[in-house]
């Protein structure tokens, strides 16, 4: 029997699994950064009751009413949050004191597509950016909860629960009648929905094999990018955040069918003693892949899959904290990986938030930003096993840094070049984040690999929490957010010199393996 083609290789069974996982991953790509549009900045100005009635408060005004002639003396150019102090109650030039400014108490919005106009968030930029931060805090909370569900009840249960939970709560979000309730629903939706991709990735890996992790990243990365592009398209078509939500979330209810359609991980079944179900799953996979399964070969395969657990139990357990204090290589690798993940995730999500600052259509720019992930994924698939992990990660960080730092240096009128550099930065950020999953796992020993990878990923979530606050830095200069996004990858690129490349090297099994001179001398040029 060709074991690789049955339970951890590539065949029609794995192709069908990838096709099934495409839907939930596409949906999570659509939901993952929906705050970029649902809580998008909305052009606004002061409402001037001396010059206009209240009808402009409830509907987007026509062009002539948005920029009226009386705005020359009744509005403050360059500051939408203050107005010249009125005197006399008339709408003429002499009835406004331009030397004294009053804060606006009501606002007129250019359009009503996002929650900014719905909940009157003008001149409260921190409330708008807080939506993205709350969304990403939910992602941080989701990881341990859904990780427990995945280990306790299975990868399939975690994926279905996360996907359908996001759909239900996201649909409820579309009926939120106030800003606080919207935040509660945003957080709740993400707590459930943020773990679809991790569950899908683990399930795919456990049917492909860890050695084909790069292929799994490509197979799931394509629908993830397509989902992000679909977010922009659907928002453009619907034009209103409540309508968007009522179209986007109901398809996730189809994931209930995955309780019957999606196969469970054989490795999880074996680890939980469900041998008969594991045997039946392997036989179904073998039948679909056209591979014969003799009973003696089946028994050997199952024993081989269970052997690592027996070995792990036999090894004397060493405290991770004690190992951190004892082994310098572990401390170095862990600190470097923490910095890598926080930087890479911060830049990845920060670029999504900054897409609205690009010239041209916000929807087209965001779709292009999502499309930039595809060549990055293909390059990683082709080069990670050829160029090496460390050289490719260094290149990805440098590409991101150079592209983004160059944008503020461009002359006025070079919007097309700026957009191209922005897309190059997004491609580099995608390459870096995608490569980190594999590289980080290979830097740590088998005994603690999953725990340390999860710790690094959690540190990355801190970057995701901070990323939506990037627009606030624009108050210090329009160039500041992009410059910050470019500086962090430069530091990360320098840190790659502190750890070895892992291409072609045996993976460490214990903490002691990390501190051998032969391992870390490879970090030198």
Short mmCIF file of C-alpha atoms in Angstrom, two decimals:
data_model
loop_
_atom_site.label_atom_id
_atom_site.label_comp_id
_atom_site.label_asym_id
_atom_site.label_seq_id
_atom_site.Cartn_x
_atom_site.Cartn_y
_atom_site.Cartn_z
CA UNK A 1 0.00 0.00 0.00
CA UNK A 2 1.25 3.53 -0.83
CA UNK A 3 0.68 5.13 2.52
CA UNK A 4 1.48 8.63 1.23
CA UNK A 5 -1.35 8.50 -1.29
CA UNK A 6 -3.89 7.40 1.30
CA UNK A 7 -3.63 9.35 4.52
CA UNK A 8 -0.80 11.87 4.15
CA UNK A 9 -0.10 12.38 0.47
CA UNK A 10 -1.96 13.85 -2.50
CA UNK A 11 -4.80 12.18 -4.37
CA UNK A 12 -8.43 12.68 -5.31
CA UNK A 13 -9.43 12.37 -1.65
CA UNK A 14 -7.18 15.28 -0.68
CA UNK A 15 -8.33 17.28 -3.71
CA UNK A 16 -11.95 16.81 -2.62
CA UNK A 17 -11.02 17.86 0.92
CA UNK A 18 -9.36 21.02 -0.41
CA UNK A 19 -12.47 21.80 -2.46
CA UNK A 20 -14.71 21.41 0.60
CA UNK A 21 -12.46 23.63 2.72
CA UNK A 22 -12.45 26.35 0.06
CA UNK A 23 -15.94 27.60 1.06
CA UNK A 24 -15.35 28.17 4.80
CA UNK A 25 -11.90 29.65 4.10
CA UNK A 26 -13.34 31.99 1.46
CA UNK A 27 -16.01 33.12 3.91
CA UNK A 28 -13.47 33.73 6.67
CA UNK A 29 -11.43 35.76 4.19
CA UNK A 30 -14.53 37.88 3.57
CA UNK A 31 -15.32 38.30 7.27
CA UNK A 32 -11.77 38.71 8.55
CA UNK A 33 -11.31 42.41 7.74
CA UNK A 34 -14.88 43.49 7.02
CA UNK A 35 -14.40 46.45 9.40
CA UNK A 36 -12.26 48.05 6.68
CA UNK A 37 -15.51 48.80 4.82
CA UNK A 38 -18.21 48.48 7.46
CA UNK A 39 -16.42 51.00 9.68
CA UNK A 40 -14.77 52.96 6.86
CA UNK A 41 -14.02 56.65 7.19
CA UNK A 42 -16.92 58.65 5.77
CA UNK A 43 -16.46 62.23 4.48
CA UNK A 44 -18.46 64.62 6.63
CA UNK A 45 -18.87 68.31 7.39
CA UNK A 46 -20.62 70.46 9.97
CA UNK A 47 -24.35 70.87 9.75
CA UNK A 48 -25.12 74.61 9.58
CA UNK A 49 -28.73 75.17 10.77
CA UNK A 50 -28.56 78.87 9.82
CA UNK A 51 -28.10 77.89 6.16
CA UNK A 52 -29.79 74.48 5.69
CA UNK A 53 -32.68 72.44 7.04
CA UNK A 54 -32.46 69.07 8.78
CA UNK A 55 -33.12 66.96 5.68
CA UNK A 56 -29.38 66.69 5.02
CA UNK A 57 -28.92 64.95 8.38
CA UNK A 58 -30.93 61.92 7.35
CA UNK A 59 -29.79 61.45 3.74
CA UNK A 60 -26.65 61.90 1.67
CA UNK A 61 -26.94 65.37 0.10
CA UNK A 62 -26.57 66.13 -3.58
CA UNK A 63 -23.27 67.61 -4.75
CA UNK A 64 -24.60 71.16 -4.63
CA UNK A 65 -25.83 70.74 -1.05
CA UNK A 66 -22.68 68.93 0.04
CA UNK A 67 -20.45 71.83 -1.06
CA UNK A 68 -22.78 74.87 -1.10
CA UNK A 69 -21.79 78.40 -1.96
CA UNK A 70 -22.34 79.57 1.62
CA UNK A 71 -19.73 77.08 2.77
CA UNK A 72 -17.04 79.68 1.95
CA UNK A 73 -17.96 81.64 5.08
CA UNK A 74 -19.98 79.13 7.14
CA UNK A 75 -17.59 76.15 7.04
CA UNK A 76 -13.97 75.83 8.10
CA UNK A 77 -11.79 74.53 5.27
CA UNK A 78 -9.48 71.71 6.35
CA UNK A 79 -11.27 70.98 9.63
CA UNK A 80 -14.62 69.18 9.50
CA UNK A 81 -15.13 69.26 13.26
CA UNK A 82 -15.34 73.00 13.92
CA UNK A 83 -17.26 75.93 12.39
CA UNK A 84 -17.08 79.72 12.54
CA UNK A 85 -19.20 81.06 15.39
CA UNK A 86 -22.60 82.30 14.12
CA UNK A 87 -23.97 85.69 15.08
CA UNK A 88 -27.37 87.04 14.19
CA UNK A 89 -28.85 83.73 12.95
CA UNK A 90 -28.58 84.68 9.26
CA UNK A 91 -26.77 82.92 6.43
CA UNK A 92 -24.57 85.64 5.02
CA UNK A 93 -20.88 86.44 5.16
CA UNK A 94 -21.10 88.95 7.99
CA UNK A 95 -23.12 86.60 10.20
CA UNK A 96 -20.14 84.31 10.97
CA UNK A 97 -17.11 85.16 13.06
CA UNK A 98 -14.10 83.39 11.47
CA UNK A 99 -11.83 84.40 14.33
CA UNK A 100 -13.81 82.29 16.80
CA UNK A 101 -14.49 78.60 16.23
CA UNK A 102 -17.17 76.39 17.78
CA UNK A 103 -17.27 72.61 17.82
CA UNK A 104 -19.88 71.03 15.55
CA UNK A 105 -22.81 69.38 17.31
CA UNK A 106 -24.30 67.69 14.24
CA UNK A 107 -22.84 66.54 10.95
CA UNK A 108 -23.74 65.98 7.32
CA UNK A 109 -22.31 62.83 5.70
CA UNK A 110 -21.33 62.47 2.05
CA UNK A 111 -22.70 58.94 1.91
CA UNK A 112 -24.29 56.46 4.31
CA UNK A 113 -22.59 53.17 3.52
CA UNK A 114 -20.82 52.54 6.84
CA UNK A 115 -21.57 52.64 10.56
CA UNK A 116 -19.82 56.02 10.85
CA UNK A 117 -22.86 57.86 9.50
CA UNK A 118 -25.30 55.34 10.98
CA UNK A 119 -24.10 55.90 14.55
CA UNK A 120 -22.89 59.50 14.03
CA UNK A 121 -19.19 58.84 14.71
CA UNK A 122 -17.89 61.94 12.93
CA UNK A 123 -14.95 63.60 14.71
CA UNK A 124 -14.62 60.51 16.92
CA UNK A 125 -11.96 58.70 14.92
CA UNK A 126 -10.98 56.57 17.90
CA UNK A 127 -14.47 55.06 17.99
CA UNK A 128 -14.19 54.11 14.34
CA UNK A 129 -10.75 52.50 14.69
CA UNK A 130 -11.83 50.79 17.92
CA UNK A 131 -14.08 48.51 15.84
CA UNK A 132 -11.06 46.88 14.20
CA UNK A 133 -9.25 46.55 17.50
CA UNK A 134 -12.27 44.90 19.17
CA UNK A 135 -12.51 42.58 16.16
CA UNK A 136 -8.89 41.48 16.60
CA UNK A 137 -9.18 41.14 20.39
CA UNK A 138 -11.93 38.63 19.60
CA UNK A 139 -9.43 36.76 17.43
CA UNK A 140 -7.03 36.56 20.36
CA UNK A 141 -9.74 35.21 22.66
CA UNK A 142 -10.87 32.75 19.99
CA UNK A 143 -7.56 30.88 19.71
CA UNK A 144 -7.55 29.06 23.08
CA UNK A 145 -11.31 28.44 23.08
CA UNK A 146 -11.52 26.94 19.63
CA UNK A 147 -8.18 25.21 20.14
CA UNK A 148 -9.74 23.35 23.05
CA UNK A 149 -12.83 22.53 20.96
CA UNK A 150 -10.57 21.23 18.18
CA UNK A 151 -8.59 18.97 20.50
CA UNK A 152 -11.61 17.83 22.51
CA UNK A 153 -14.29 17.31 19.84
CA UNK A 154 -12.33 17.30 16.61
CA UNK A 155 -11.16 19.55 13.79
CA UNK A 156 -14.46 19.20 11.95
CA UNK A 157 -16.50 20.24 14.99
CA UNK A 158 -14.28 23.30 15.54
CA UNK A 159 -14.61 24.38 11.91
CA UNK A 160 -18.39 23.95 11.81
CA UNK A 161 -18.93 25.63 15.17
CA UNK A 162 -16.65 28.54 14.28
CA UNK A 163 -18.07 29.06 10.80
CA UNK A 164 -21.76 28.83 11.61
CA UNK A 165 -21.29 30.80 14.85
CA UNK A 166 -19.73 33.64 12.88
CA UNK A 167 -22.64 33.53 10.45
CA UNK A 168 -25.31 33.71 13.13
CA UNK A 169 -23.63 36.50 15.11
CA UNK A 170 -22.63 38.40 11.99
CA UNK A 171 -26.21 38.38 10.80
CA UNK A 172 -27.34 39.57 14.24
CA UNK A 173 -24.77 42.37 13.93
CA UNK A 174 -26.66 43.73 10.93
CA UNK A 175 -29.59 44.53 13.25
CA UNK A 176 -27.52 46.40 15.85
CA UNK A 177 -29.23 49.66 16.73
CA UNK A 178 -26.41 51.37 18.61
CA UNK A 179 -22.64 51.65 18.56
CA UNK A 180 -22.06 49.76 21.88
CA UNK A 181 -24.26 46.87 20.72
CA UNK A 182 -22.41 46.80 17.42
CA UNK A 183 -19.10 46.45 19.29
CA UNK A 184 -20.49 43.58 21.39
CA UNK A 185 -21.66 41.75 18.27
CA UNK A 186 -18.36 42.43 16.48
CA UNK A 187 -16.43 40.90 19.37
CA UNK A 188 -18.77 37.90 19.71
CA UNK A 189 -18.71 37.18 15.98
CA UNK A 190 -14.92 37.10 15.95
CA UNK A 191 -14.62 34.92 19.05
CA UNK A 192 -16.56 32.27 17.14
CA UNK A 193 -15.42 32.93 13.60
CA UNK A 194 -11.68 33.62 13.85
CA UNK A 195 -10.73 29.94 14.15
CA UNK A 196 -12.07 28.69 10.83
CA UNK A 197 -8.72 29.02 9.07
CA UNK A 198 -6.63 27.38 11.84
CA UNK A 199 -9.07 24.44 11.99
CA UNK A 200 -9.05 24.09 8.20
CA UNK A 201 -5.25 24.35 8.06
CA UNK A 202 -4.73 21.69 10.74
CA UNK A 203 -7.24 19.37 9.07
CA UNK A 204 -5.56 19.82 5.69
CA UNK A 205 -2.11 19.25 7.15
CA UNK A 206 -3.19 16.10 8.96
CA UNK A 207 -4.49 14.62 5.72
CA UNK A 208 -1.49 15.80 3.67
CA UNK A 209 1.36 15.43 6.13
CA UNK A 210 3.51 18.04 7.84
CA UNK A 211 6.07 17.78 5.06
CA UNK A 212 3.48 19.21 2.65
CA UNK A 213 2.68 22.24 4.80
CA UNK A 214 3.71 24.57 1.95
CA UNK A 215 1.18 22.96 -0.39
CA UNK A 216 -1.54 23.33 2.26
CA UNK A 217 -0.70 27.03 2.60
CA UNK A 218 -1.17 27.51 -1.13
CA UNK A 219 -4.39 25.48 -1.31
CA UNK A 220 -6.00 27.46 1.50
CA UNK A 221 -4.33 30.78 0.73
CA UNK A 222 -6.02 31.12 -2.66
CA UNK A 223 -9.64 31.00 -1.35
CA UNK A 224 -8.59 33.21 1.58
CA UNK A 225 -7.42 35.91 -0.85
CA UNK A 226 -10.52 35.39 -2.99
CA UNK A 227 -12.68 35.97 0.08
CA UNK A 228 -10.94 39.27 0.80
CA UNK A 229 -11.54 40.39 -2.80
CA UNK A 230 -15.19 39.31 -2.49
CA UNK A 231 -15.53 41.61 0.54
CA UNK A 232 -14.72 44.63 -1.64
CA UNK A 233 -16.95 43.47 -4.49
CA UNK A 234 -19.97 42.78 -2.29
CA UNK A 235 -19.59 46.08 -0.45
CA UNK A 236 -19.44 47.90 -3.79
CA UNK A 237 -22.58 46.13 -5.03
CA UNK A 238 -24.65 46.51 -1.86
CA UNK A 239 -23.46 50.00 -0.87
CA UNK A 240 -24.75 49.73 2.71
CA UNK A 241 -23.25 47.89 5.65
CA UNK A 242 -26.48 46.25 6.85
CA UNK A 243 -27.24 44.96 3.35
CA UNK A 244 -23.68 43.67 3.03
CA UNK A 245 -24.01 41.68 6.25
CA UNK A 246 -27.37 40.19 5.25
CA UNK A 247 -25.88 38.89 2.00
CA UNK A 248 -22.46 37.86 3.32
CA UNK A 249 -23.28 35.86 6.45
CA UNK A 250 -26.15 33.48 5.50
CA UNK A 251 -23.92 31.29 3.23
CA UNK A 252 -22.06 30.19 6.37
CA UNK A 253 -25.17 28.27 7.46
CA UNK A 254 -24.27 25.73 4.74
CA UNK A 255 -21.36 24.66 6.92
CA UNK A 256 -23.79 22.69 9.11
CA UNK A 257 -23.79 20.15 6.26
CA UNK A 258 -20.06 19.65 6.82
CA UNK A 259 -20.87 17.52 9.85
CA UNK A 260 -21.69 14.86 7.24
CA UNK A 261 -19.63 15.99 4.23
CA UNK A 262 -16.24 16.75 5.78
CA UNK A 263 -13.99 13.87 6.91
CA UNK A 264 -12.45 14.03 10.35
CA UNK A 265 -8.68 13.95 10.80
CA UNK A 266 -7.38 10.37 11.04
CA UNK A 267 -4.62 11.51 13.38
CA UNK A 268 -7.15 13.09 15.74
CA UNK A 269 -9.30 9.94 15.67
CA UNK A 270 -6.28 7.78 16.53
CA UNK A 271 -5.16 10.13 19.29
CA UNK A 272 -8.61 9.85 20.87
CA UNK A 273 -8.81 6.06 20.63
CA UNK A 274 -11.48 5.98 17.91
CA UNK A 275 -9.69 3.27 15.97
CA UNK A 276 -12.70 1.91 14.06
CA UNK A 277 -13.59 5.36 12.72
CA UNK A 278 -9.95 5.95 11.75
CA UNK A 279 -9.81 2.66 9.85
CA UNK A 280 -13.06 3.45 8.05
CA UNK A 281 -11.79 6.93 7.09
CA UNK A 282 -8.51 5.57 5.73
CA UNK A 283 -10.37 2.92 3.72
CA UNK A 284 -12.66 5.57 2.22
CA UNK A 285 -9.64 7.69 1.32
CA UNK A 286 -7.88 4.69 -0.21
CA UNK A 287 -10.96 3.81 -2.26
CA UNK A 288 -11.28 7.35 -3.61
CA UNK A 289 -7.54 7.49 -4.37
CA UNK A 290 -7.65 4.10 -6.05
CA UNK A 291 -5.22 2.44 -3.65
CA UNK A 292 -5.58 -1.11 -2.33
CA UNK A 293 -5.37 -1.46 1.46
CA UNK A 294 -4.26 -4.88 2.77
CA UNK A 295 -5.22 -5.46 6.40
CA UNK A 296 -1.62 -6.04 7.57
CA UNK A 297 -0.48 -2.80 5.90
CA UNK A 298 -3.39 -0.98 7.52
CA UNK A 299 -2.31 -2.21 10.94
CA UNK A 300 1.31 -1.13 10.36
CA UNK A 301 0.18 2.30 9.21
CA UNK A 302 -2.02 2.84 12.26
CA UNK A 303 0.77 1.74 14.59
CA UNK A 304 3.18 4.14 12.83
CA UNK A 305 0.76 7.03 13.32
CA UNK A 306 0.39 6.20 17.00
CA UNK A 307 4.13 5.68 17.63
CA UNK A 308 5.07 9.36 18.09
CA UNK A 309 2.59 9.60 20.95
CA UNK A 310 4.12 6.56 22.65
CA UNK A 311 7.60 8.02 22.25
CA UNK A 312 6.46 11.39 23.59
CA UNK A 313 5.02 9.75 26.70
CA UNK A 314 8.28 7.86 27.28
CA UNK A 315 10.41 11.03 27.16
CA UNK A 316 10.89 12.72 30.50
CA UNK A 317 8.96 15.96 30.46
CA UNK A 318 10.94 19.14 31.00
CA UNK A 319 9.30 22.37 32.08
CA UNK A 320 9.12 24.84 29.22
CA UNK A 321 9.87 27.67 31.65
CA UNK A 322 12.94 25.83 32.97
CA UNK A 323 14.09 25.17 29.43
CA UNK A 324 13.66 28.87 28.59
CA UNK A 325 16.00 29.78 31.45
CA UNK A 326 18.50 27.02 30.68
CA UNK A 327 18.95 27.19 26.90
CA UNK A 328 20.17 30.40 25.30
CA UNK A 329 19.25 29.25 21.79
CA UNK A 330 15.64 28.73 22.86
CA UNK A 331 15.45 32.24 24.32
CA UNK A 332 16.99 33.75 21.22
CA UNK A 333 14.72 31.91 18.81
CA UNK A 334 11.60 32.59 20.83
CA UNK A 335 12.30 36.33 21.17
CA UNK A 336 13.11 36.63 17.47
CA UNK A 337 9.93 34.77 16.51
CA UNK A 338 7.84 36.97 18.81
CA UNK A 339 9.22 40.06 17.06
CA UNK A 340 8.70 38.50 13.61
CA UNK A 341 5.10 37.57 14.24
CA UNK A 342 4.09 40.85 15.89
CA UNK A 343 5.68 42.80 13.04
CA UNK A 344 4.39 40.64 10.18
CA UNK A 345 0.79 40.52 11.42
CA UNK A 346 0.80 44.23 12.29
CA UNK A 347 1.96 45.14 8.77
CA UNK A 348 -0.37 42.65 7.07
CA UNK A 349 -3.48 44.05 8.74
CA UNK A 350 -2.16 47.60 8.78
CA UNK A 351 -1.92 47.57 4.99
CA UNK A 352 -5.54 46.42 4.73
CA UNK A 353 -6.60 49.35 6.93
CA UNK A 354 -4.49 51.81 4.92
CA UNK A 355 -5.96 50.74 1.56
CA UNK A 356 -8.57 53.51 1.86
CA UNK A 357 -5.77 56.10 1.83
CA UNK A 358 -4.70 55.14 -1.71
CA UNK A 359 -5.74 57.21 -4.69
CA UNK A 360 -8.68 55.88 -6.70
CA UNK A 361 -11.53 53.57 -5.79
CA UNK A 362 -11.29 52.09 -2.30
CA UNK A 363 -13.02 48.92 -3.50
CA UNK A 364 -10.69 48.43 -6.47
CA UNK A 365 -7.64 49.09 -4.30
CA UNK A 366 -8.72 46.55 -1.70
CA UNK A 367 -9.42 43.93 -4.36
CA UNK A 368 -5.96 44.55 -5.84
CA UNK A 369 -4.49 44.25 -2.36
CA UNK A 370 -6.14 40.84 -1.96
CA UNK A 371 -4.98 39.78 -5.44
CA UNK A 372 -1.39 40.68 -4.48
CA UNK A 373 -1.46 37.72 -2.08
CA UNK A 374 -1.69 35.19 -4.93
CA UNK A 375 1.75 35.72 -6.53
CA UNK A 376 3.21 35.84 -3.02
CA UNK A 377 1.77 32.42 -2.20
CA UNK A 378 2.99 30.96 -5.51
CA UNK A 379 6.51 32.35 -4.97
CA UNK A 380 6.63 30.84 -1.49
CA UNK A 381 5.52 27.47 -2.82
CA UNK A 382 8.25 27.54 -5.48
CA UNK A 383 11.11 29.02 -3.44
CA UNK A 384 10.83 27.90 0.20
CA UNK A 385 12.28 24.46 -0.58
CA UNK A 386 14.83 25.90 -3.02
CA UNK A 387 16.13 29.22 -1.70
CA UNK A 388 15.67 28.32 1.96
CA UNK A 389 13.51 29.65 4.78
CA UNK A 390 15.80 32.39 6.11
CA UNK A 391 16.82 33.94 2.74
CA UNK A 392 13.21 34.05 1.55
CA UNK A 393 11.94 35.53 4.82
CA UNK A 394 14.70 38.16 4.74
CA UNK A 395 13.81 39.05 1.15
CA UNK A 396 10.11 39.29 2.00
CA UNK A 397 10.73 41.65 4.93
CA UNK A 398 13.11 43.81 2.87
CA UNK A 399 10.68 43.98 -0.05
CA UNK A 400 7.92 45.15 2.28
CA UNK A 401 10.15 47.69 3.99
CA UNK A 402 11.70 49.22 0.87
CA UNK A 403 8.35 49.47 -0.93
CA UNK A 404 6.53 51.15 1.96
CA UNK A 405 9.33 53.51 3.00
CA UNK A 406 9.62 54.69 -0.62
CA UNK A 407 5.95 55.75 -0.80
CA UNK A 408 6.22 58.94 1.31
CA UNK A 409 9.27 59.96 -0.76
CA UNK A 410 7.33 60.02 -4.03
CA UNK A 411 6.55 63.40 -5.64
CA UNK A 412 2.98 64.60 -5.95
CA UNK A 413 1.16 63.17 -8.95
CA UNK A 414 2.83 59.74 -8.70
CA UNK A 415 -0.30 58.00 -7.41
CA UNK A 416 0.10 55.07 -9.80
CA UNK A 417 3.66 54.40 -8.64
CA UNK A 418 2.50 54.70 -5.02
CA UNK A 419 -0.23 52.10 -5.54
CA UNK A 420 2.26 49.75 -7.22
CA UNK A 421 4.68 50.07 -4.29
CA UNK A 422 1.83 49.53 -1.85
CA UNK A 423 0.87 46.30 -3.64
CA UNK A 424 4.52 45.18 -3.62
CA UNK A 425 4.57 45.80 0.13
CA UNK A 426 1.44 43.69 0.57
CA UNK A 427 2.97 40.87 -1.50
CA UNK A 428 6.08 40.97 0.70
CA UNK A 429 4.01 40.99 3.89
CA UNK A 430 2.03 37.98 2.65
CA UNK A 431 5.22 36.10 1.77
CA UNK A 432 6.64 36.81 5.23
CA UNK A 433 3.54 35.78 7.15
CA UNK A 434 3.04 32.65 5.06
CA UNK A 435 6.69 31.60 5.48
CA UNK A 436 6.57 32.16 9.24
CA UNK A 437 4.15 29.26 9.79
CA UNK A 438 6.65 26.79 8.37
CA UNK A 439 9.88 28.41 9.57
CA UNK A 440 8.69 28.91 13.14
CA UNK A 441 7.58 25.29 13.43
CA UNK A 442 10.99 24.08 12.25
CA UNK A 443 12.96 26.27 14.68
CA UNK A 444 11.55 24.60 17.80
CA UNK A 445 11.87 21.04 19.12
CA UNK A 446 9.24 18.40 18.56
CA UNK A 447 8.36 18.23 22.27
CA UNK A 448 7.18 21.85 22.37
CA UNK A 449 6.70 22.74 18.70
CA UNK A 450 2.93 23.18 18.76
CA UNK A 451 2.91 25.14 22.02
CA UNK A 452 5.63 27.53 20.91
CA UNK A 453 4.09 28.02 17.48
CA UNK A 454 0.82 28.89 19.22
CA UNK A 455 2.66 31.31 21.51
CA UNK A 456 4.24 33.07 18.52
CA UNK A 457 0.90 33.22 16.72
CA UNK A 458 -0.69 34.72 19.84
CA UNK A 459 2.02 37.38 19.91
CA UNK A 460 1.12 38.11 16.30
CA UNK A 461 -2.44 38.81 17.39
CA UNK A 462 -1.11 41.72 19.43
CA UNK A 463 0.02 43.23 16.14
CA UNK A 464 -3.45 42.63 14.70
CA UNK A 465 -5.03 44.41 17.67
CA UNK A 466 -2.84 47.49 17.19
CA UNK A 467 -3.07 47.64 13.38
CA UNK A 468 -6.57 49.25 13.17
CA UNK A 469 -5.23 52.20 15.19
CA UNK A 470 -2.81 53.13 12.41
CA UNK A 471 -5.07 55.87 10.94
CA UNK A 472 -4.72 57.81 14.19
CA UNK A 473 -1.01 58.36 13.41
CA UNK A 474 -2.00 60.37 10.35
CA UNK A 475 -2.69 63.27 12.73
CA UNK A 476 1.10 63.67 12.94
CA UNK A 477 1.53 63.60 9.16
CA UNK A 478 0.01 61.72 6.23
CA UNK A 479 3.33 59.91 5.72
CA UNK A 480 3.66 58.60 9.29
CA UNK A 481 1.46 55.43 9.11
CA UNK A 482 3.16 54.14 5.95
CA UNK A 483 6.63 54.93 7.33
CA UNK A 484 5.88 53.00 10.53
CA UNK A 485 4.62 50.04 8.50
CA UNK A 486 7.86 50.09 6.51
CA UNK A 487 10.24 50.44 9.46
CA UNK A 488 9.11 47.34 11.38
CA UNK A 489 9.91 44.81 8.60
CA UNK A 490 13.39 46.36 8.31
CA UNK A 491 14.03 45.48 11.95
CA UNK A 492 12.58 41.99 11.39
CA UNK A 493 14.90 41.45 8.41
CA UNK A 494 17.91 42.27 10.61
CA UNK A 495 16.75 39.74 13.22
CA UNK A 496 16.88 36.86 10.70
CA UNK A 497 20.69 36.82 11.17
CA UNK A 498 20.21 35.59 14.74
CA UNK A 499 18.69 32.21 13.83
CA UNK A 500 19.75 29.42 11.45
CA UNK A 501 18.13 28.40 8.20
CA UNK A 502 16.33 25.07 8.58
CA UNK A 503 16.25 23.90 4.95
CA UNK A 504 17.72 20.41 4.66
CA UNK A 505 18.44 20.15 8.39
CA UNK A 506 17.09 17.56 10.78
CA UNK A 507 14.42 19.07 12.99
CA UNK A 508 15.35 19.35 16.69
CA UNK A 509 13.68 16.82 18.97
CA UNK A 510 14.71 18.22 22.36
CA UNK A 511 15.67 21.56 23.88
CA UNK A 512 19.28 20.43 24.16
CA UNK A 513 19.44 20.07 20.38
CA UNK A 514 18.98 23.84 20.07
CA UNK A 515 22.09 24.74 22.07
CA UNK A 516 24.59 22.73 20.07
CA UNK A 517 27.14 24.85 18.27
CA UNK A 518 26.57 22.97 15.02
CA UNK A 519 22.96 24.07 14.93
CA UNK A 520 23.31 27.78 15.58
CA UNK A 521 26.63 28.34 13.84
CA UNK A 522 24.58 28.09 10.65
CA UNK A 523 23.20 31.50 11.57
CA UNK A 524 26.53 32.99 10.60
CA UNK A 525 27.01 34.16 6.98
#
